[in-house]
Short mmCIF file of N, CA and C in Angstrom, two decimals:
data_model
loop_
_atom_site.label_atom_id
_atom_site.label_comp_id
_atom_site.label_asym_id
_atom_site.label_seq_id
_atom_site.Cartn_x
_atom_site.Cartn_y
_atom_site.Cartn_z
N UNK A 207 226.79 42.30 252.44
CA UNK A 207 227.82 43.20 251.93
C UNK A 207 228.57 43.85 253.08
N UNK A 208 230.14 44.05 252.76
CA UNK A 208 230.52 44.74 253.97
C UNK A 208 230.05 46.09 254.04
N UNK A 209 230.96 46.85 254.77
CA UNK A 209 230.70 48.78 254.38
C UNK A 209 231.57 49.15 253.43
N UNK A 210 232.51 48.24 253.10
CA UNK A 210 233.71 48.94 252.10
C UNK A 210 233.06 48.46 250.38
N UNK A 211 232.11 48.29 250.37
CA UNK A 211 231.46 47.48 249.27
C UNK A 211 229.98 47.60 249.20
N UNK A 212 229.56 49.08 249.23
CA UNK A 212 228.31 49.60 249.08
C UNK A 212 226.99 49.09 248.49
N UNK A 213 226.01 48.50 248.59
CA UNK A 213 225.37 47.85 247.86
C UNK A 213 224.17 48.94 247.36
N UNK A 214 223.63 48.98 245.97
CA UNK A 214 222.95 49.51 245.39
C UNK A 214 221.50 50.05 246.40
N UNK A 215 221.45 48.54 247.01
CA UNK A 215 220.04 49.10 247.72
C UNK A 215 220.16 50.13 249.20
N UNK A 216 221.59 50.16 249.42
CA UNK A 216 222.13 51.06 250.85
C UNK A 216 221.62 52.34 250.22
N UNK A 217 222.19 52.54 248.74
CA UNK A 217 222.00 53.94 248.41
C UNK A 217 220.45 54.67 248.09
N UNK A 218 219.57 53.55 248.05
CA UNK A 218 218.18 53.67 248.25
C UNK A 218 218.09 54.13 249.36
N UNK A 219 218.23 53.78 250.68
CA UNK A 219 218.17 53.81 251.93
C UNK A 219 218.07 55.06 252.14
N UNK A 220 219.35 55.31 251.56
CA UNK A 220 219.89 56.81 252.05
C UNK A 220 218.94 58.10 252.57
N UNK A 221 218.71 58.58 253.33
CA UNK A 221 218.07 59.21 253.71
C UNK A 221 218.39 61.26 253.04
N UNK A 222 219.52 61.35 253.12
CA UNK A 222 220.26 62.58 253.24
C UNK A 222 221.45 62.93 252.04
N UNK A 223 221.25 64.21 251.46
CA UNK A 223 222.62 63.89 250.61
C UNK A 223 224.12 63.78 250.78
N UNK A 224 223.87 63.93 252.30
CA UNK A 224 225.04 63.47 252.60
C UNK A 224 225.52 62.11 252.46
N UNK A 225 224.71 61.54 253.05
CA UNK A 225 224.64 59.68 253.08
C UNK A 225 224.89 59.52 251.65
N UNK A 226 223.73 59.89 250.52
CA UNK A 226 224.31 59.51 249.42
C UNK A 226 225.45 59.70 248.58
N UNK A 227 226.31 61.00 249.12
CA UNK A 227 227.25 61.37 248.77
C UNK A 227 227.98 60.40 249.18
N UNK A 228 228.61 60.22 250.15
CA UNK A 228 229.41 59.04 251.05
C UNK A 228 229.23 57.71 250.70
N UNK A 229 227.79 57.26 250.08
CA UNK A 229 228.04 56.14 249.33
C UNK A 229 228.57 56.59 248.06
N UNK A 230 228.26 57.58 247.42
CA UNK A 230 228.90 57.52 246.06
C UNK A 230 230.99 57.36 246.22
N UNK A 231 231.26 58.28 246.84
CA UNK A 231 232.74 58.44 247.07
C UNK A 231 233.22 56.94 247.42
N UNK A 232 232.68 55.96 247.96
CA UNK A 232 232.81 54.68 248.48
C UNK A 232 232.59 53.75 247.53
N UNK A 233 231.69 53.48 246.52
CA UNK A 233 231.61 52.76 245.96
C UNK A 233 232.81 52.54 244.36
N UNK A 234 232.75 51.48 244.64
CA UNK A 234 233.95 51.03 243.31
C UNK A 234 233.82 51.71 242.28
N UNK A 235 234.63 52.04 241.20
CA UNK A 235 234.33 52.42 240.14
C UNK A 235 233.80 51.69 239.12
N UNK A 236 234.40 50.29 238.93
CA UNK A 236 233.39 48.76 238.82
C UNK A 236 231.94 48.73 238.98
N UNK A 237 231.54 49.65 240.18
CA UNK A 237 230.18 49.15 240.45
C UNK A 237 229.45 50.09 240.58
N UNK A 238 230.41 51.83 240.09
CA UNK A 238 229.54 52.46 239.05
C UNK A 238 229.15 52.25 237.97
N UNK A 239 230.22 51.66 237.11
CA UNK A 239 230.23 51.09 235.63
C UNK A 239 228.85 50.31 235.24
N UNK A 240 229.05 49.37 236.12
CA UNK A 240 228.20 48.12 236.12
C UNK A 240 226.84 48.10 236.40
N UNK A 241 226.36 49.13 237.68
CA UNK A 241 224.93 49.12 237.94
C UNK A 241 224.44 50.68 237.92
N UNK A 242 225.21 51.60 236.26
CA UNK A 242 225.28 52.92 236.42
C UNK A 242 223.50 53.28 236.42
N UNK A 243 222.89 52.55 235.63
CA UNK A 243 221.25 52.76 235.23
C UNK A 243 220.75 52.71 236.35
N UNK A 244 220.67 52.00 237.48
CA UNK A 244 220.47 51.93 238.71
C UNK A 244 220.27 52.85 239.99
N UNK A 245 221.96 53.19 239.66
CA UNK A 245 222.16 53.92 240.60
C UNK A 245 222.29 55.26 240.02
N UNK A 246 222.19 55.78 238.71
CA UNK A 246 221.92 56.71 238.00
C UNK A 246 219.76 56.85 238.38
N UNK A 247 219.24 55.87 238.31
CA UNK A 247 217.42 56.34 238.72
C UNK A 247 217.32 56.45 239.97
N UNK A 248 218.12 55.29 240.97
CA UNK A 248 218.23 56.22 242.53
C UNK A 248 218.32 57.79 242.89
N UNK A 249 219.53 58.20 242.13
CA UNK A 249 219.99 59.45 242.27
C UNK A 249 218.92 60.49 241.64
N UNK A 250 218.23 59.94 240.76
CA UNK A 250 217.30 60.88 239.99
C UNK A 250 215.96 61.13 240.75
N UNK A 251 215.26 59.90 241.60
CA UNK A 251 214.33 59.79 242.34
C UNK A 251 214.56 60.46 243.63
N UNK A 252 216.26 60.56 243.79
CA UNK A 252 216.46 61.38 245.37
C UNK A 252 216.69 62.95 245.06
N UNK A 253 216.37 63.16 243.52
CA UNK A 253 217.05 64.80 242.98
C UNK A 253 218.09 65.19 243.55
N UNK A 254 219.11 64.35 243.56
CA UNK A 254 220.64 64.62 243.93
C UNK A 254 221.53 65.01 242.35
N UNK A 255 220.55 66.15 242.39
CA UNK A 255 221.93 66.26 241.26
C UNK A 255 223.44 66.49 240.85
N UNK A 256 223.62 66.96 241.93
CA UNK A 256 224.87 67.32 242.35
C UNK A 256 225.88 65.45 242.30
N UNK A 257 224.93 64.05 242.85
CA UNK A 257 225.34 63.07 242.88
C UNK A 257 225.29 62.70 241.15
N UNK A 258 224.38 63.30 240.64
CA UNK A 258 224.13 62.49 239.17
C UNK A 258 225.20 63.36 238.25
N UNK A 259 225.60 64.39 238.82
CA UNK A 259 227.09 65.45 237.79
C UNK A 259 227.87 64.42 238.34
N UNK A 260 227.84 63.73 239.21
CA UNK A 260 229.39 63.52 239.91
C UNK A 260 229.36 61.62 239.46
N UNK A 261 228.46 61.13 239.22
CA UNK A 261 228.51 59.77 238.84
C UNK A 261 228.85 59.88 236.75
N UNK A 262 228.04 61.06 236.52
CA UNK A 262 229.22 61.32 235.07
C UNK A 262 230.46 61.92 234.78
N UNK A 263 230.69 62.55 235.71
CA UNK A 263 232.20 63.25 235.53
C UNK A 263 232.65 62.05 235.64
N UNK A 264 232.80 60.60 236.76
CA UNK A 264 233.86 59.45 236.82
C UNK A 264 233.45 58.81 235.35
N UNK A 265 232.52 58.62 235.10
CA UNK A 265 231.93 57.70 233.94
C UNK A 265 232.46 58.21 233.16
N UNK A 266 232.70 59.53 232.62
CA UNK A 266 233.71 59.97 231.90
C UNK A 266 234.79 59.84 231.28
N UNK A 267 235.08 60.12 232.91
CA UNK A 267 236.60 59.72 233.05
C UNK A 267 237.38 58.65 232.61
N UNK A 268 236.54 58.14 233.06
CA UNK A 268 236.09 55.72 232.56
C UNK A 268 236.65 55.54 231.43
N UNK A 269 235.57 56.41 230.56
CA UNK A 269 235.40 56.21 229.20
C UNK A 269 235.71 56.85 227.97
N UNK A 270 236.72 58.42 228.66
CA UNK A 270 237.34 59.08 227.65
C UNK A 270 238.61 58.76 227.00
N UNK A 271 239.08 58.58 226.00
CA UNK A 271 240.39 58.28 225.28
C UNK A 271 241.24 58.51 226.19
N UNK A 272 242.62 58.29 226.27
CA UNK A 272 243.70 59.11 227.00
C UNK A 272 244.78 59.48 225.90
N UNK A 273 245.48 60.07 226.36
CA UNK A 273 246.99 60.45 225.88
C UNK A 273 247.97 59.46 225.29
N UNK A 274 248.36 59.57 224.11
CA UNK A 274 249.37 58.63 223.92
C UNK A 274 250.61 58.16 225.16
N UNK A 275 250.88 58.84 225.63
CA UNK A 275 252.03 58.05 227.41
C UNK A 275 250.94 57.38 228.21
N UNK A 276 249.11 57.49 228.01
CA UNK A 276 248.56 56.96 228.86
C UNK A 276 247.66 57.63 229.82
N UNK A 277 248.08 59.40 229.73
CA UNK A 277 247.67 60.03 231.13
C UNK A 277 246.26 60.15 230.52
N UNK A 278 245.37 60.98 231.27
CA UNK A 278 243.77 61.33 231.22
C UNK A 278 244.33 62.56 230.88
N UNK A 279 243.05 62.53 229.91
CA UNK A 279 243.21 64.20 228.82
C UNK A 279 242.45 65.49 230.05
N UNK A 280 241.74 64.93 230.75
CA UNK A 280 241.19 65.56 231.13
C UNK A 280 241.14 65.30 233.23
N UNK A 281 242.02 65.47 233.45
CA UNK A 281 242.53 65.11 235.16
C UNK A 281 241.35 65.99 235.83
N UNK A 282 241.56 67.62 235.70
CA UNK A 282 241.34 68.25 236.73
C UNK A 282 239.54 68.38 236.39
N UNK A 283 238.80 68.21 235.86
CA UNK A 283 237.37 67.61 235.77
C UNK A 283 237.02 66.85 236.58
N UNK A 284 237.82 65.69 236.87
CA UNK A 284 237.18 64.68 237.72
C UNK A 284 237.65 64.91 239.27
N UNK A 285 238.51 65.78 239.63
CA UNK A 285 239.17 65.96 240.63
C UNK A 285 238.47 67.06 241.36
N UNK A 286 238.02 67.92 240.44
CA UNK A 286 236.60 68.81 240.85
C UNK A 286 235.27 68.02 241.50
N UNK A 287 235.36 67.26 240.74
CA UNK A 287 233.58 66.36 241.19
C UNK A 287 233.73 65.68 242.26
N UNK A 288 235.22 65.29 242.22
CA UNK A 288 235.12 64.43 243.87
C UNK A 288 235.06 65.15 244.78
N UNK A 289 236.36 66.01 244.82
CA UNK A 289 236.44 67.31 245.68
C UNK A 289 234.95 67.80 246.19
N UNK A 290 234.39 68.53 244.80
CA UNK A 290 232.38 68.51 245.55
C UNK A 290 231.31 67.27 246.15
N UNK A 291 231.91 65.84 245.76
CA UNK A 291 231.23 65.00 246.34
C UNK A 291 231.79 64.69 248.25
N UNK A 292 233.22 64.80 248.53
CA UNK A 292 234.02 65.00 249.66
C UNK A 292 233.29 66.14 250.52
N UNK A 293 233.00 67.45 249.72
CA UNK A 293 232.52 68.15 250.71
C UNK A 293 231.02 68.00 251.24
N UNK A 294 230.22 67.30 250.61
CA UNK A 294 228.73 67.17 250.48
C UNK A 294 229.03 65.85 251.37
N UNK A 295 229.91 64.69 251.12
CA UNK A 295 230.07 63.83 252.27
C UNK A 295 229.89 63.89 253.91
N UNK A 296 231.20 65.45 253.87
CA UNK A 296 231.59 65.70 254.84
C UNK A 296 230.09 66.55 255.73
N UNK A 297 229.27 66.74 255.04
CA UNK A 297 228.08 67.53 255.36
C UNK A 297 228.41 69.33 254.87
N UNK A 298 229.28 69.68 254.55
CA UNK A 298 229.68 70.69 254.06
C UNK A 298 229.04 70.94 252.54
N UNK A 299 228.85 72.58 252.76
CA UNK A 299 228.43 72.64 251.70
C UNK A 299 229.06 72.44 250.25
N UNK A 300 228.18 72.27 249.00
CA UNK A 300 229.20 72.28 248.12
C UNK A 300 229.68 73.74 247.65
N UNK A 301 230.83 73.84 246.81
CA UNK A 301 231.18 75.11 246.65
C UNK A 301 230.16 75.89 245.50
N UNK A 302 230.06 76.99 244.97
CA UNK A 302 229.36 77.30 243.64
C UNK A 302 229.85 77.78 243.05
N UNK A 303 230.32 77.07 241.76
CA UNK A 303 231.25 77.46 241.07
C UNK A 303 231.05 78.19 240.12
N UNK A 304 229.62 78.38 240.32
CA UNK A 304 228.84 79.77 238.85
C UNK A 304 229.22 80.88 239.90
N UNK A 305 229.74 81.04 241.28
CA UNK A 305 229.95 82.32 241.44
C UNK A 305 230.98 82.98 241.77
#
């Protein structure tokens, strides 16, 4: 696999939630879809929950109706979760939004 094409077992690897963050932001949305059970029990075995909010907010996204013109009913949801997966990438903390 290259690096632009994350493979399920990299995100095993992962040591850090950073790493796993950075694979999540990287990997296709295809190949969330596709190997979500997977990489949904990775994330559960690494207690990244912060990765397992952020692999359903896209799945969501995926899979919610849209708007008759087409748009997403719901934009700024998923734009939040990346935004917190970007900063957890970046090694930064995430923000807390209960406060």
């Amino acid at each position: 696999m290259t690096a632009f094409l994350p493979d399920v077992d990299n995100l095993e690897d992962a040591e850090t939630d950073q790493q796993r963050a950075s694979w999540l932001i990287r990997a296709s949305l295809a190949k969330l879809l596709r190997d979500e059970s997977h990489i949904r029990r990775r994330l559960q075995l690494a207690q990244f929950h912060a990765g397992i909010a952020y692999l359903e907010a896209e799945l969501s996204f995926l899979r919610n109706p849209r708007r008759d013109d087409g748009s997403p009913v719901d934009y700024c949801g998923i734009e939040v979760a990346r935004g917190r997966m970007d900063r957890i990438a970046s090694g930064l903390p995430p923000r807390n939004l209960g406060a």
